[in-house]
Structure formats: C-alpha cells, structure tokens
C-alpha cells in the first residue's frame, strides 16, 4: 500500500525505476516478490499460476496435489471413482479469470461456464445442463457426467486442447491421450503428462468477444501458448447422483 502510494506521488521516478524490479531478501538470497515467496525468512518457493507454492520441511509443493501433515509431504487422495466434480479456474493474480467455472462446449473446455448440451425428447433430462465431470477408475479416463449411453471420455489432443468424445463414439483424435489425468480430493485436476507445465487459459476472439479455452501446457506447446495465462484447475466435488447433461456437444 505504502509502496504503490509513493509510486503515484513520484510518477517519473517510478517510471524510470520500473524496469529494475525491487528485490527482497530471503535468508542469503535476493528475490523478486512477483516470482517467489519467502518462508521462515529463509526458504524460497516459486509463484506458479499466480500463487506461491506451499512449503513443507524443505520442499515447495502444490496444494493442488499435496498436503503437509506433521511436517511431512503427503499426496492428496484421488477422488473416488465415479464421483461427480466441477472445475474452478484459479489464478489469484489475474482477477478476471480467478474463480471462473469451467464449461464444456464445442468439444473443448472453456473458462466461461459455457455449457453446450443436448437432450433428446422423452429422455430423462436434467432441468438445466451444467458442466460436471466424473472421477476416473484406476485405469479409466476422466469422463463427462453425461447420461448418454457409452458416456463421453475426456482427452488431451496433440495441440494441448482438452476435449471430450462425441456421444456414441469412443474415437479420440490422432495422438490424443485419455490417460494421466488425476482428480485430487480437496485439490486440483492434475495432468501428469505435462512435465510440470500445468494448465493455461488461452484467449481467442469469438463473435468479437474474447473467450478463454483451457489448454494442457507442455514443453512442446508452451511457446505457442505465449499469450495464455497459467492457471490451476480446482476440483469442486458435486453431490452424489448429480447428472450434468444428457450429452455434451
Ligand atoms: C454455471 O452455469 C450453470 C448452468 O449451466 C449454473 O447453474 C451455475 O450457477 C453457473 N455457475 C456460476 C458460478 O455462475
Ligand atoms: C501424430 O504423431 C505422429 C508421430 O509423432 C506424427 O507423425 C503425426 O503427424 C501426429 N498427428 C497429429 C494429428 O498430430
Ligand atoms: C500474442 O499476441 C500478440 C499481440 O496480440 C501477437 O502479435 C502474437 O502473435 C501472439 N502470439 C501467439 C503465440 O499467439
Ligand atoms: C502458458 C504457460 O504455461 N507458459 C509457461 C511456459 O513456460 C515458462 C517457463 O518455462 C513459464 O514461465 C510460462 O508460464
């Protein structure tokens, strides 16, 4: 607060000094507070997707995958197979994205709570469709919470886009994968294929409006995601028996 006030009061000086980020000290190291957090005045953890990693006995960890119990790092438990859940976009540094609900439309996940669903006449249709997914069994894929026979599996295609299969078809695009997605209870949706790159929300213009599509970032596509924002996908467990849609389209 004090710092931003003095920046306003001495605008010219601030502009000149802007390029040189103000460094803070943590133990023996200097760090940029926009990139690291300092624990116990001596341990640095990086800020990922707008959020400092947490700290546990010498290790930095993602609270979307781990917890710290009695000073020991412990992996969160995967949600029980078949549990319905929705996803919330998280990046506390980017207010216009933080807290948005993930939607499913046009075979992609969006950061706009936009759901595209279909229900045939006479079928048992939910009163209003919403985007809900189902936690996988040990070997199975994450699925959309759809009642259409055969279900709809979630996959990551070769561009990193997160899609889901058409109804009545188990076909996924060439080089797409349905494996490596883990849904952590009280944590996040984690892509074990990503090599630590995590998720990104990528802008595109649709009818003159900016919309954000969710991508799995990786070493391969990270450069093409230059205009995207790194995000975490927080898991929100939904009540047992929730049906998201008859069919997502
Ligand atoms: C998301 O959309 C669903 C309907 O598709 C609605 O019921 C729900 O309240 C929305 N959530 C938010 C946070 O706006
Ligand atoms: C799939 O992978 C193969 C081998 O790496 C590659 O030759 C092919 O172009 C890929 N296809 C797509 C659609 O990415
Ligand atoms: C990122 O956005 C800038 C400005 O809009 C554009 O010139 C550039 O091509 C974009 N880069 C990618 C990788 O999309
Ligand atoms: C969108 C995204 O995740 N971009 C990342 C690409 O990789 C660099 C570091 O290698 C990250 O800083 C970016 O956030």
PDB file of N, CA, C and O in Angstrom, residues 78-116:
ATOM      1  N   UNK A  78      -6.820 -39.341  -4.549  1.00  0.00           N
ATOM      2  CA  UNK A  78      -7.681 -39.124  -5.717  1.00  0.00           C
ATOM      3  C   UNK A  78      -9.151 -39.268  -5.301  1.00  0.00           C
ATOM      4  O   UNK A  78      -9.461 -40.054  -4.401  1.00  0.00           O
ATOM      5  N   UNK A  79     -10.018 -38.505  -5.939  1.00  0.00           N
ATOM      6  CA  UNK A  79     -11.454 -38.633  -5.687  1.00  0.00           C
ATOM      7  C   UNK A  79     -11.881 -40.063  -6.039  1.00  0.00           C
ATOM      8  O   UNK A  79     -11.381 -40.629  -7.017  1.00  0.00           O
ATOM      9  N   UNK A  80     -12.805 -40.609  -5.267  1.00  0.00           N
ATOM     10  CA  UNK A  80     -13.281 -41.968  -5.534  1.00  0.00           C
ATOM     11  C   UNK A  80     -13.870 -42.041  -6.941  1.00  0.00           C
ATOM     12  O   UNK A  80     -14.547 -41.107  -7.402  1.00  0.00           O
ATOM     13  N   UNK A  81     -13.606 -43.153  -7.602  1.00  0.00           N
ATOM     14  CA  UNK A  81     -14.082 -43.390  -8.965  1.00  0.00           C
ATOM     15  C   UNK A  81     -15.582 -43.096  -9.079  1.00  0.00           C
ATOM     16  O   UNK A  81     -16.363 -43.522  -8.238  1.00  0.00           O
ATOM     17  N   UNK A  82     -15.970 -42.337 -10.112  1.00  0.00           N
ATOM     18  CA  UNK A  82     -17.383 -42.052 -10.349  1.00  0.00           C
ATOM     19  C   UNK A  82     -17.924 -40.867  -9.581  1.00  0.00           C
ATOM     20  O   UNK A  82     -19.100 -40.517  -9.734  1.00  0.00           O
ATOM     21  N   UNK A  83     -17.096 -40.209  -8.767  1.00  0.00           N
ATOM     22  CA  UNK A  83     -17.573 -39.034  -8.021  1.00  0.00           C
ATOM     23  C   UNK A  83     -17.729 -37.848  -8.977  1.00  0.00           C
ATOM     24  O   UNK A  83     -16.804 -37.525  -9.714  1.00  0.00           O
ATOM     25  N   UNK A  84     -18.896 -37.182  -8.969  1.00  0.00           N
ATOM     26  CA  UNK A  84     -19.059 -36.004  -9.829  1.00  0.00           C
ATOM     27  C   UNK A  84     -18.297 -34.797  -9.281  1.00  0.00           C
ATOM     28  O   UNK A  84     -18.260 -34.599  -8.067  1.00  0.00           O
ATOM     29  N   UNK A  85     -17.688 -34.037 -10.179  1.00  0.00           N
ATOM     30  CA  UNK A  85     -16.989 -32.819  -9.746  1.00  0.00           C
ATOM     31  C   UNK A  85     -17.037 -31.772 -10.847  1.00  0.00           C
ATOM     32  O   UNK A  85     -17.200 -32.092 -12.030  1.00  0.00           O
ATOM     33  N   UNK A  86     -16.933 -30.517 -10.438  1.00  0.00           N
ATOM     34  CA  UNK A  86     -16.783 -29.443 -11.412  1.00  0.00           C
ATOM     35  C   UNK A  86     -15.416 -28.812 -11.191  1.00  0.00           C
ATOM     36  O   UNK A  86     -14.703 -29.155 -10.246  1.00  0.00           O
ATOM     37  N   UNK A  87     -15.031 -27.926 -12.099  1.00  0.00           N
ATOM     38  CA  UNK A  87     -13.693 -27.333 -12.051  1.00  0.00           C
ATOM     39  C   UNK A  87     -13.782 -25.818 -11.974  1.00  0.00           C
ATOM     40  O   UNK A  87     -14.598 -25.198 -12.665  1.00  0.00           O
ATOM     41  N   UNK A  88     -12.931 -25.248 -11.136  1.00  0.00           N
ATOM     42  CA  UNK A  88     -12.874 -23.794 -10.966  1.00  0.00           C
ATOM     43  C   UNK A  88     -11.478 -23.320 -11.373  1.00  0.00           C
ATOM     44  O   UNK A  88     -10.475 -23.868 -10.907  1.00  0.00           O
ATOM     45  N   UNK A  89     -11.440 -22.314 -12.235  1.00  0.00           N
ATOM     46  CA  UNK A  89     -10.166 -21.741 -12.669  1.00  0.00           C
ATOM     47  C   UNK A  89      -9.563 -20.948 -11.518  1.00  0.00           C
ATOM     48  O   UNK A  89     -10.268 -20.180 -10.852  1.00  0.00           O
ATOM     49  N   UNK A  90      -8.257 -21.133 -11.291  1.00  0.00           N
ATOM     50  CA  UNK A  90      -7.612 -20.387 -10.215  1.00  0.00           C
ATOM     51  C   UNK A  90      -6.324 -19.726 -10.685  1.00  0.00           C
ATOM     52  O   UNK A  90      -5.424 -20.380 -11.223  1.00  0.00           O
ATOM     53  N   UNK A  91      -6.259 -18.437 -10.541  1.00  0.00           N
ATOM     54  CA  UNK A  91      -5.025 -17.654 -10.643  1.00  0.00           C
ATOM     55  C   UNK A  91      -5.297 -16.342  -9.903  1.00  0.00           C
ATOM     56  O   UNK A  91      -5.820 -15.399 -10.482  1.00  0.00           O
ATOM     57  N   UNK A  92      -4.946 -16.306  -8.609  1.00  0.00           N
ATOM     58  CA  UNK A  92      -5.282 -15.145  -7.770  1.00  0.00           C
ATOM     59  C   UNK A  92      -4.673 -13.836  -8.269  1.00  0.00           C
ATOM     60  O   UNK A  92      -5.102 -12.765  -7.851  1.00  0.00           O
ATOM     61  N   UNK A  93      -3.684 -13.927  -9.190  1.00  0.00           N
ATOM     62  CA  UNK A  93      -3.069 -12.698  -9.703  1.00  0.00           C
ATOM     63  C   UNK A  93      -3.823 -12.141 -10.903  1.00  0.00           C
ATOM     64  O   UNK A  93      -3.540 -11.034 -11.351  1.00  0.00           O
ATOM     65  N   UNK A  94      -4.768 -12.910 -11.434  1.00  0.00           N
ATOM     66  CA  UNK A  94      -5.497 -12.470 -12.633  1.00  0.00           C
ATOM     67  C   UNK A  94      -6.984 -12.482 -12.315  1.00  0.00           C
ATOM     68  O   UNK A  94      -7.668 -13.490 -12.469  1.00  0.00           O
ATOM     69  N   UNK A  95      -7.454 -11.321 -11.850  1.00  0.00           N
ATOM     70  CA  UNK A  95      -8.800 -11.275 -11.287  1.00  0.00           C
ATOM     71  C   UNK A  95      -9.905 -11.647 -12.272  1.00  0.00           C
ATOM     72  O   UNK A  95     -10.900 -12.228 -11.875  1.00  0.00           O
ATOM     73  N   UNK A  96      -9.725 -11.314 -13.558  1.00  0.00           N
ATOM     74  CA  UNK A  96     -10.817 -11.609 -14.492  1.00  0.00           C
ATOM     75  C   UNK A  96     -10.934 -13.097 -14.817  1.00  0.00           C
ATOM     76  O   UNK A  96     -11.921 -13.510 -15.419  1.00  0.00           O
ATOM     77  N   UNK A  97      -9.955 -13.901 -14.421  1.00  0.00           N
ATOM     78  CA  UNK A  97     -10.058 -15.351 -14.649  1.00  0.00           C
ATOM     79  C   UNK A  97     -10.292 -16.124 -13.351  1.00  0.00           C
ATOM     80  O   UNK A  97     -10.953 -17.161 -13.341  1.00  0.00           O
ATOM     81  N   UNK A  98      -9.746 -15.613 -12.264  1.00  0.00           N
ATOM     82  CA  UNK A  98      -9.779 -16.332 -10.992  1.00  0.00           C
ATOM     83  C   UNK A  98     -11.223 -16.612 -10.554  1.00  0.00           C
ATOM     84  O   UNK A  98     -12.046 -15.700 -10.512  1.00  0.00           O
ATOM     85  N   UNK A  99     -11.514 -17.867 -10.243  1.00  0.00           N
ATOM     86  CA  UNK A  99     -12.825 -18.218  -9.708  1.00  0.00           C
ATOM     87  C   UNK A  99     -13.864 -18.552 -10.761  1.00  0.00           C
ATOM     88  O   UNK A  99     -14.990 -18.904 -10.422  1.00  0.00           O
ATOM     89  N   UNK A 100     -13.481 -18.465 -12.030  1.00  0.00           N
ATOM     90  CA  UNK A 100     -14.463 -18.807 -13.054  1.00  0.00           C
ATOM     91  C   UNK A 100     -14.747 -20.306 -13.082  1.00  0.00           C
ATOM     92  O   UNK A 100     -13.865 -21.118 -12.818  1.00  0.00           O
ATOM     93  N   UNK A 101     -15.962 -20.654 -13.438  1.00  0.00           N
ATOM     94  CA  UNK A 101     -16.343 -22.061 -13.545  1.00  0.00           C
ATOM     95  C   UNK A 101     -16.010 -22.567 -14.946  1.00  0.00           C
ATOM     96  O   UNK A 101     -16.266 -21.881 -15.935  1.00  0.00           O
ATOM     97  N   UNK A 102     -15.440 -23.747 -15.029  1.00  0.00           N
ATOM     98  CA  UNK A 102     -15.096 -24.334 -16.325  1.00  0.00           C
ATOM     99  C   UNK A 102     -16.355 -24.910 -16.980  1.00  0.00           C
ATOM    100  O   UNK A 102     -17.144 -25.596 -16.334  1.00  0.00           O
ATOM    101  N   UNK A 103     -16.535 -24.601 -18.259  1.00  0.00           N
ATOM    102  CA  UNK A 103     -17.660 -25.122 -19.029  1.00  0.00           C
ATOM    103  C   UNK A 103     -17.177 -26.024 -20.151  1.00  0.00           C
ATOM    104  O   UNK A 103     -15.988 -26.030 -20.490  1.00  0.00           O
ATOM    105  N   UNK A 104     -18.098 -26.804 -20.715  1.00  0.00           N
ATOM    106  CA  UNK A 104     -17.785 -27.691 -21.841  1.00  0.00           C
ATOM    107  C   UNK A 104     -18.677 -27.319 -23.011  1.00  0.00           C
ATOM    108  O   UNK A 104     -19.907 -27.325 -22.890  1.00  0.00           O
ATOM    109  N   UNK A 105     -18.046 -26.949 -24.137  1.00  0.00           N
ATOM    110  CA  UNK A 105     -18.822 -26.568 -25.324  1.00  0.00           C
ATOM    111  C   UNK A 105     -17.956 -26.787 -26.557  1.00  0.00           C
ATOM    112  O   UNK A 105     -16.750 -26.524 -26.516  1.00  0.00           O
ATOM    113  N   UNK A 106     -18.554 -27.264 -27.644  1.00  0.00           N
ATOM    114  CA  UNK A 106     -17.819 -27.475 -28.900  1.00  0.00           C
ATOM    115  C   UNK A 106     -16.597 -28.372 -28.701  1.00  0.00           C
ATOM    116  O   UNK A 106     -15.528 -28.098 -29.252  1.00  0.00           O
ATOM    117  N   UNK A 107     -16.747 -29.418 -27.896  1.00  0.00           N
ATOM    118  CA  UNK A 107     -15.660 -30.395 -27.684  1.00  0.00           C
ATOM    119  C   UNK A 107     -14.406 -29.763 -27.073  1.00  0.00           C
ATOM    120  O   UNK A 107     -13.295 -30.224 -27.300  1.00  0.00           O
ATOM    121  N   UNK A 108     -14.596 -28.653 -26.334  1.00  0.00           N
ATOM    122  CA  UNK A 108     -13.472 -28.027 -25.634  1.00  0.00           C
ATOM    123  C   UNK A 108     -13.940 -27.556 -24.260  1.00  0.00           C
ATOM    124  O   UNK A 108     -15.126 -27.318 -24.057  1.00  0.00           O
ATOM    125  N   UNK A 109     -12.976 -27.379 -23.361  1.00  0.00           N
ATOM    126  CA  UNK A 109     -13.310 -26.788 -22.057  1.00  0.00           C
ATOM    127  C   UNK A 109     -13.019 -25.291 -22.123  1.00  0.00           C
ATOM    128  O   UNK A 109     -12.003 -24.861 -22.647  1.00  0.00           O
ATOM    129  N   UNK A 110     -13.945 -24.494 -21.599  1.00  0.00           N
ATOM    130  CA  UNK A 110     -13.783 -23.038 -21.602  1.00  0.00           C
ATOM    131  C   UNK A 110     -13.775 -22.514 -20.174  1.00  0.00           C
ATOM    132  O   UNK A 110     -14.195 -23.194 -19.241  1.00  0.00           O
ATOM    133  N   UNK A 111     -13.287 -21.279 -20.028  1.00  0.00           N
ATOM    134  CA  UNK A 111     -13.227 -20.656 -18.707  1.00  0.00           C
ATOM    135  C   UNK A 111     -14.391 -19.689 -18.541  1.00  0.00           C
ATOM    136  O   UNK A 111     -14.256 -18.640 -17.926  1.00  0.00           O
ATOM    137  N   UNK A 112     -15.546 -20.032 -19.088  1.00  0.00           N
ATOM    138  CA  UNK A 112     -16.678 -19.112 -19.088  1.00  0.00           C
ATOM    139  C   UNK A 112     -17.972 -19.754 -18.602  1.00  0.00           C
ATOM    140  O   UNK A 112     -19.040 -19.190 -18.792  1.00  0.00           O
ATOM    141  N   UNK A 113     -17.883 -20.909 -17.967  1.00  0.00           N
ATOM    142  CA  UNK A 113     -19.085 -21.611 -17.510  1.00  0.00           C
ATOM    143  C   UNK A 113     -20.100 -21.739 -18.644  1.00  0.00           C
ATOM    144  O   UNK A 113     -21.302 -21.621 -18.432  1.00  0.00           O
ATOM    145  N   UNK A 114     -19.579 -21.961 -19.849  1.00  0.00           N
ATOM    146  CA  UNK A 114     -20.466 -22.078 -21.008  1.00  0.00           C
ATOM    147  C   UNK A 114     -20.642 -23.557 -21.335  1.00  0.00           C
ATOM    148  O   UNK A 114     -19.695 -24.242 -21.683  1.00  0.00           O
ATOM    149  N   UNK A 115     -21.871 -24.034 -21.173  1.00  0.00           N
ATOM    150  CA  UNK A 115     -22.158 -25.449 -21.390  1.00  0.00           C
ATOM    151  C   UNK A 115     -22.995 -25.612 -22.648  1.00  0.00           C
ATOM    152  O   UNK A 115     -23.998 -24.913 -22.819  1.00  0.00           O
ATOM    153  N   UNK A 116     -22.589 -26.509 -23.545  1.00  0.00           N
ATOM    154  CA  UNK A 116     -23.392 -26.841 -24.719  1.00  0.00           C
ATOM    155  C   UNK A 116     -23.814 -28.288 -24.583  1.00  0.00           C
ATOM    156  O   UNK A 116     -22.969 -29.185 -24.532  1.00  0.00           O
TER     157      UNK A 116
END
